Short mmCIF file of C-alpha atoms in Angstrom, two decimals:
data_model
loop_
_atom_site.label_atom_id
_atom_site.label_comp_id
_atom_site.label_asym_id
_atom_site.label_seq_id
_atom_site.Cartn_x
_atom_site.Cartn_y
_atom_site.Cartn_z
CA MET A 1229 -12.61 -11.38 6.27
CA THR A 1230 -13.88 -11.69 9.80
CA ASN A 1231 -10.80 -10.84 11.84
CA ALA A 1232 -10.35 -7.21 12.84
CA GLY A 1233 -7.62 -5.26 11.08
CA ARG A 1234 -5.54 -6.92 8.42
CA PRO A 1235 -6.60 -10.40 7.32
CA SER A 1236 -4.56 -13.25 8.74
CA LEU A 1237 -2.74 -15.78 6.62
CA ALA A 1238 -1.04 -18.98 7.79
CA LEU A 1239 1.48 -20.89 5.68
CA ILE A 1240 1.83 -24.41 7.01
CA GLY A 1241 5.14 -25.79 5.79
CA CYS A 1242 7.79 -23.68 4.11
CA GLY A 1243 9.90 -25.88 1.89
CA ARG A 1244 10.90 -24.90 -1.62
CA MET A 1245 7.38 -24.15 -2.86
CA GLY A 1246 6.34 -22.54 0.40
CA GLN A 1247 9.38 -20.28 0.26
CA ALA A 1248 8.53 -19.33 -3.33
CA LEU A 1249 5.05 -18.29 -2.19
CA LEU A 1250 6.29 -16.44 0.87
CA ALA A 1251 8.98 -14.61 -1.09
CA GLY A 1252 6.35 -13.47 -3.58
CA TRP A 1253 4.04 -12.24 -0.82
CA LEU A 1254 6.86 -10.30 0.81
CA LYS A 1255 8.02 -8.80 -2.46
CA GLN A 1256 4.52 -7.59 -3.29
CA LYS A 1257 4.03 -6.43 0.31
CA LEU A 1258 0.62 -8.09 0.55
CA ASP A 1259 -1.45 -6.61 3.34
CA TYR A 1260 -1.75 -9.70 5.54
CA ASN A 1261 -0.63 -10.72 9.00
CA ILE A 1262 1.45 -13.72 7.93
CA THR A 1263 2.28 -16.64 10.20
CA VAL A 1264 4.63 -19.34 8.95
CA VAL A 1265 4.60 -22.68 10.74
CA GLN A 1266 7.83 -24.47 9.87
CA PRO A 1267 9.68 -26.89 12.23
CA SER A 1268 13.13 -26.21 10.76
CA PRO A 1269 14.64 -22.72 10.39
CA LEU A 1270 14.40 -20.97 7.05
CA PRO A 1271 17.68 -20.39 5.17
CA PRO A 1272 19.69 -17.50 6.64
CA THR A 1273 19.62 -15.78 3.24
CA PHE A 1274 15.80 -15.72 3.25
CA PRO A 1275 14.12 -12.42 4.27
CA GLN A 1276 13.52 -12.39 8.01
CA ALA A 1277 11.02 -9.52 8.24
CA GLY A 1278 7.36 -9.18 7.32
CA TYR A 1279 6.07 -12.39 8.90
CA ASN A 1280 6.10 -14.41 12.09
CA CYS A 1281 7.79 -17.81 11.86
CA ILE A 1282 7.13 -20.43 14.53
CA PRO A 1283 8.02 -24.13 14.72
CA LYS A 1284 4.55 -25.14 15.91
CA LEU A 1285 1.16 -23.54 16.47
CA ASN A 1286 0.79 -24.07 20.19
CA TYR A 1287 -1.80 -21.38 20.92
CA LYS A 1288 -5.45 -20.84 20.00
CA LYS A 1289 -5.91 -18.66 16.92
CA THR A 1290 -8.03 -18.68 13.79
CA PHE A 1291 -6.84 -17.58 10.38
CA ASP A 1292 -8.70 -16.12 7.43
CA ILE A 1293 -6.60 -18.19 5.01
CA ILE A 1294 -4.61 -21.35 5.70
CA VAL A 1295 -2.26 -22.61 2.99
CA PHE A 1296 -1.02 -26.17 3.45
CA ALA A 1297 2.35 -26.62 1.75
CA VAL A 1298 3.44 -29.89 3.33
CA LYS A 1299 4.24 -33.24 1.74
CA PRO A 1300 1.16 -35.27 0.72
CA GLN A 1301 2.28 -38.18 2.91
CA ILE A 1302 1.81 -36.16 6.10
CA LEU A 1303 -0.96 -33.83 4.94
CA ASP A 1304 -3.88 -35.61 6.63
CA GLU A 1305 -2.18 -35.69 10.02
CA VAL A 1306 -0.97 -32.09 9.80
CA ALA A 1307 -4.29 -30.67 8.57
CA ALA A 1308 -6.20 -32.43 11.35
CA GLY A 1309 -4.21 -30.35 13.83
CA TYR A 1310 -5.71 -27.14 12.45
CA VAL A 1311 -9.42 -27.89 12.80
CA ASP A 1312 -9.71 -25.26 15.54
CA ALA A 1313 -7.66 -22.74 13.53
CA VAL A 1314 -10.48 -21.95 11.07
CA HIS A 1315 -13.68 -19.96 11.36
CA ASP A 1316 -16.74 -20.34 9.12
CA ALA A 1317 -15.36 -18.11 6.35
CA SER A 1318 -11.75 -19.28 6.48
CA ILE A 1319 -10.34 -20.39 3.13
CA VAL A 1320 -8.41 -23.65 3.23
CA VAL A 1321 -5.86 -23.93 0.43
CA SER A 1322 -3.71 -26.95 -0.41
CA ILE A 1323 -0.76 -27.35 -2.76
CA ALA A 1324 -0.22 -31.00 -1.75
CA ALA A 1325 -0.14 -32.99 -4.98
CA GLY A 1326 -2.75 -35.72 -5.29
CA LYS A 1327 -4.80 -34.64 -2.27
CA LYS A 1328 -8.42 -34.12 -3.28
CA ILE A 1329 -10.77 -31.47 -1.98
CA ALA A 1330 -12.76 -34.25 -0.31
CA THR A 1331 -9.79 -34.89 1.99
CA PHE A 1332 -10.16 -31.40 3.47
CA GLU A 1333 -13.95 -31.58 3.58
CA ARG A 1334 -13.63 -34.70 5.71
CA ILE A 1335 -11.30 -32.84 8.10
CA PHE A 1336 -12.88 -29.36 8.17
CA GLY A 1337 -16.44 -30.15 7.10
CA ASP A 1338 -18.19 -29.74 3.76
CA LYS A 1339 -19.27 -26.18 4.59
CA GLN A 1340 -15.66 -24.96 4.68
CA PRO A 1341 -14.36 -23.15 1.56
CA VAL A 1342 -11.57 -25.31 0.12
CA ILE A 1343 -9.31 -24.59 -2.85
CA ARG A 1344 -6.89 -27.08 -4.32
CA ALA A 1345 -3.90 -25.55 -6.10
CA MET A 1346 -1.26 -27.09 -8.34
CA PRO A 1347 1.74 -24.80 -8.84
CA ASN A 1348 4.95 -25.95 -10.52
CA THR A 1349 8.61 -25.43 -9.66
CA PRO A 1350 9.23 -22.41 -11.95
CA ALA A 1351 7.06 -20.58 -9.41
CA ALA A 1352 10.33 -20.17 -7.49
CA VAL A 1353 11.46 -17.63 -10.11
CA GLY A 1354 8.05 -16.12 -10.81
CA LYS A 1355 7.62 -18.07 -14.07
CA GLY A 1356 5.30 -20.82 -12.91
CA ILE A 1357 1.65 -21.55 -13.54
CA THR A 1358 -0.83 -22.55 -10.86
CA ALA A 1359 -4.09 -24.34 -11.60
CA PHE A 1360 -7.00 -24.18 -9.14
CA SER A 1361 -10.16 -26.06 -8.30
CA ALA A 1362 -12.62 -25.09 -5.56
CA ASN A 1363 -15.48 -26.78 -3.77
CA ASN A 1364 -19.03 -25.55 -4.33
CA VAL A 1365 -19.20 -23.45 -1.15
CA THR A 1366 -16.22 -21.30 -2.14
CA SER A 1367 -17.28 -17.81 -3.27
CA GLN A 1368 -15.96 -15.93 -6.29
CA ASP A 1369 -14.42 -13.39 -3.93
CA ALA A 1370 -12.54 -16.19 -2.17
CA CYS A 1371 -11.31 -17.53 -5.52
CA LYS A 1372 -10.07 -14.06 -6.48
CA THR A 1373 -8.33 -13.66 -3.14
CA VAL A 1374 -6.45 -16.94 -3.57
CA SER A 1375 -5.57 -16.15 -7.20
CA ASN A 1376 -3.91 -12.96 -5.97
CA LEU A 1377 -1.81 -14.98 -3.52
CA PHE A 1378 -0.32 -17.01 -6.37
CA THR A 1379 0.17 -14.31 -9.02
CA PRO A 1380 3.66 -13.45 -7.67
CA CYS A 1381 4.64 -16.98 -8.74
CA GLY A 1382 3.44 -16.62 -12.35
CA GLU A 1383 0.27 -17.31 -14.30
CA THR A 1384 -2.96 -18.72 -12.83
CA LEU A 1385 -5.66 -20.94 -14.32
CA TRP A 1386 -9.04 -22.03 -12.94
CA LEU A 1387 -10.31 -25.47 -13.90
CA ALA A 1388 -13.87 -26.40 -14.74
CA THR A 1389 -13.73 -29.55 -12.59
CA GLU A 1390 -11.34 -31.10 -10.10
CA GLN A 1391 -11.02 -34.10 -12.44
CA GLU A 1392 -8.89 -31.94 -14.73
CA MET A 1393 -6.25 -31.73 -12.01
CA ASP A 1394 -4.76 -35.10 -13.01
CA ALA A 1395 -4.09 -33.77 -16.51
CA VAL A 1396 -2.67 -30.54 -15.07
CA THR A 1397 -0.32 -32.60 -12.89
CA ALA A 1398 0.87 -34.50 -15.96
CA ILE A 1399 1.45 -31.37 -18.05
CA SER A 1400 2.51 -28.40 -15.91
CA GLY A 1401 3.16 -30.11 -12.58
CA SER A 1402 5.56 -32.73 -13.95
CA GLY A 1403 6.33 -30.86 -17.17
CA PRO A 1404 9.46 -29.00 -16.01
CA ALA A 1405 11.15 -32.37 -15.51
CA TYR A 1406 10.44 -33.26 -19.15
CA ILE A 1407 12.12 -30.04 -20.28
CA PHE A 1408 15.11 -30.67 -18.03
CA TYR A 1409 15.41 -34.16 -19.48
CA PHE A 1410 15.34 -32.68 -22.98
CA ILE A 1411 18.21 -30.38 -21.98
CA GLU A 1412 20.12 -33.44 -20.72
CA SER A 1413 19.58 -35.27 -24.02
CA PHE A 1414 20.30 -32.15 -26.07
CA THR A 1415 23.58 -31.71 -24.17
CA ALA A 1416 24.58 -35.33 -24.78
CA ALA A 1417 23.80 -34.91 -28.49
CA ALA A 1418 25.99 -31.79 -28.60
CA GLU A 1419 28.84 -33.70 -26.99
CA SER A 1420 28.45 -36.48 -29.55
CA LEU A 1421 29.25 -33.89 -32.24
CA GLY A 1422 32.63 -33.23 -30.63
CA LEU A 1423 31.86 -30.25 -28.41
CA SER A 1424 33.30 -30.14 -24.91
CA LYS A 1425 30.94 -30.82 -22.02
CA GLU A 1426 31.09 -27.18 -20.89
CA LYS A 1427 30.27 -25.84 -24.36
CA ALA A 1428 27.54 -28.44 -24.87
CA ILE A 1429 25.86 -27.54 -21.56
CA LYS A 1430 25.97 -23.81 -22.25
CA LEU A 1431 24.65 -24.15 -25.80
CA ALA A 1432 21.85 -26.57 -24.87
CA ARG A 1433 20.63 -24.72 -21.77
CA GLN A 1434 20.72 -21.25 -23.30
CA THR A 1435 19.02 -22.41 -26.49
CA VAL A 1436 16.09 -23.77 -24.48
CA ILE A 1437 16.01 -20.69 -22.23
CA GLY A 1438 16.11 -18.36 -25.23
CA ALA A 1439 13.45 -20.26 -27.16
CA ALA A 1440 11.15 -20.21 -24.11
CA ALA A 1441 11.72 -16.47 -23.67
CA LEU A 1442 10.91 -15.89 -27.35
CA ALA A 1443 7.72 -17.96 -27.02
CA GLU A 1444 6.76 -15.83 -24.01
CA SER A 1445 7.46 -12.52 -25.73
CA GLU A 1446 5.60 -13.60 -28.89
CA ALA A 1447 2.58 -14.98 -27.06
CA ASP A 1448 0.23 -14.18 -29.93
CA ILE A 1449 2.25 -16.33 -32.34
CA SER A 1450 1.66 -20.10 -32.31
CA ALA A 1451 4.48 -22.52 -31.56
CA LYS A 1452 3.98 -23.94 -35.07
CA THR A 1453 4.63 -20.53 -36.63
CA LEU A 1454 7.63 -19.90 -34.39
CA ARG A 1455 9.04 -23.26 -35.51
CA GLU A 1456 8.42 -22.48 -39.16
CA ASN A 1457 10.14 -19.11 -38.77
CA VAL A 1458 13.37 -20.92 -37.86
CA THR A 1459 13.06 -23.53 -40.60
CA SER A 1460 14.45 -22.71 -44.04
CA PRO A 1461 13.35 -25.11 -46.82
CA GLY A 1462 16.09 -27.64 -47.44
CA GLY A 1463 18.22 -26.23 -44.63
CA THR A 1464 19.85 -27.68 -41.53
CA THR A 1465 16.81 -27.19 -39.29
CA GLN A 1466 14.56 -28.99 -41.72
CA ALA A 1467 17.04 -31.89 -41.88
CA ALA A 1468 16.82 -32.30 -38.12
CA LEU A 1469 13.05 -31.81 -37.95
CA SER A 1470 12.51 -34.51 -40.56
CA ILE A 1471 13.87 -36.92 -37.93
CA LEU A 1472 12.13 -35.38 -34.92
CA MET A 1473 8.77 -35.10 -36.66
CA ASP A 1474 8.46 -38.66 -37.94
CA GLY A 1475 5.67 -39.25 -35.42
CA SER A 1476 7.60 -41.19 -32.81
CA MET A 1477 8.18 -38.14 -30.59
CA ASP A 1478 4.47 -37.32 -30.60
CA ASP A 1479 3.64 -40.88 -29.60
CA ILE A 1480 6.30 -40.97 -26.88
CA LEU A 1481 5.09 -37.68 -25.40
CA LYS A 1482 1.45 -38.79 -25.43
CA HIS A 1483 2.38 -42.06 -23.72
CA ALA A 1484 4.51 -40.19 -21.17
CA VAL A 1485 1.86 -37.66 -20.12
CA SER A 1486 -0.79 -40.40 -20.06
CA ALA A 1487 1.40 -42.38 -17.65
CA ALA A 1488 1.79 -39.30 -15.44
CA LYS A 1489 -1.95 -38.63 -15.50
CA ASN A 1490 -2.77 -42.25 -14.62
CA ARG A 1491 -0.26 -42.21 -11.74
CA SER A 1492 -1.76 -38.95 -10.44
CA ARG A 1493 -5.17 -40.59 -10.44
CA GLU A 1494 -3.82 -43.63 -8.57
CA LEU A 1495 -2.13 -41.49 -5.92
CA SER A 1496 -5.27 -39.46 -5.27
CA ASN A 1497 -7.51 -42.48 -4.70
#
């Protein structure tokens, strides 16, 4: 880093995902001078120490890392306002869905290190996964630095090409919504068996939470084996799986993620 003393880090936008990142940085006590640019005040329950929060950057300053966490619709306009806030080695990071690396190269120049990141909403509780893609002038040290910024939010994954980002969007970016929808449907099915709404919600949610926790703790065991461990021949689980595994669910899921991938591609053009 070129600045004297601690490296400087700017977080532009601090909505839900920005707050998840900032909370992780503060919890890990990362050794950065952190500036948050956020027009509206952060929630009063959010930590108030360890960073400088301003509504607008109205003074001349360069940062070693700039993380753009604003909505894609306003990203171009916002980023253009920070052209003078970078030096030659500054790392520009974006978590704006659908915004390609080329967008930032047009704004900051193709010699500027740029990393595109795709976190997902479980990052807010440290259980997310963030996928990354970098332009060809970004060093391995820069990639490692940015990985460390996102590890408080969960796992990290580097992609071979930026083209893979559309598939990542369809799977991990949008994926939590698919799981939440499954919980909705699972709850409705429980109610159809005569359970009260309260009991149905608790049973459905905790079953999914518990199964996910088991999959995490038994990471060396495949999902297929975990499923088989619950399934007794001729038992109740097998009766249900004979319906679920007739092929239609596989087809529906493939169609669903393909639709998400195609839409991601359309939005990034």
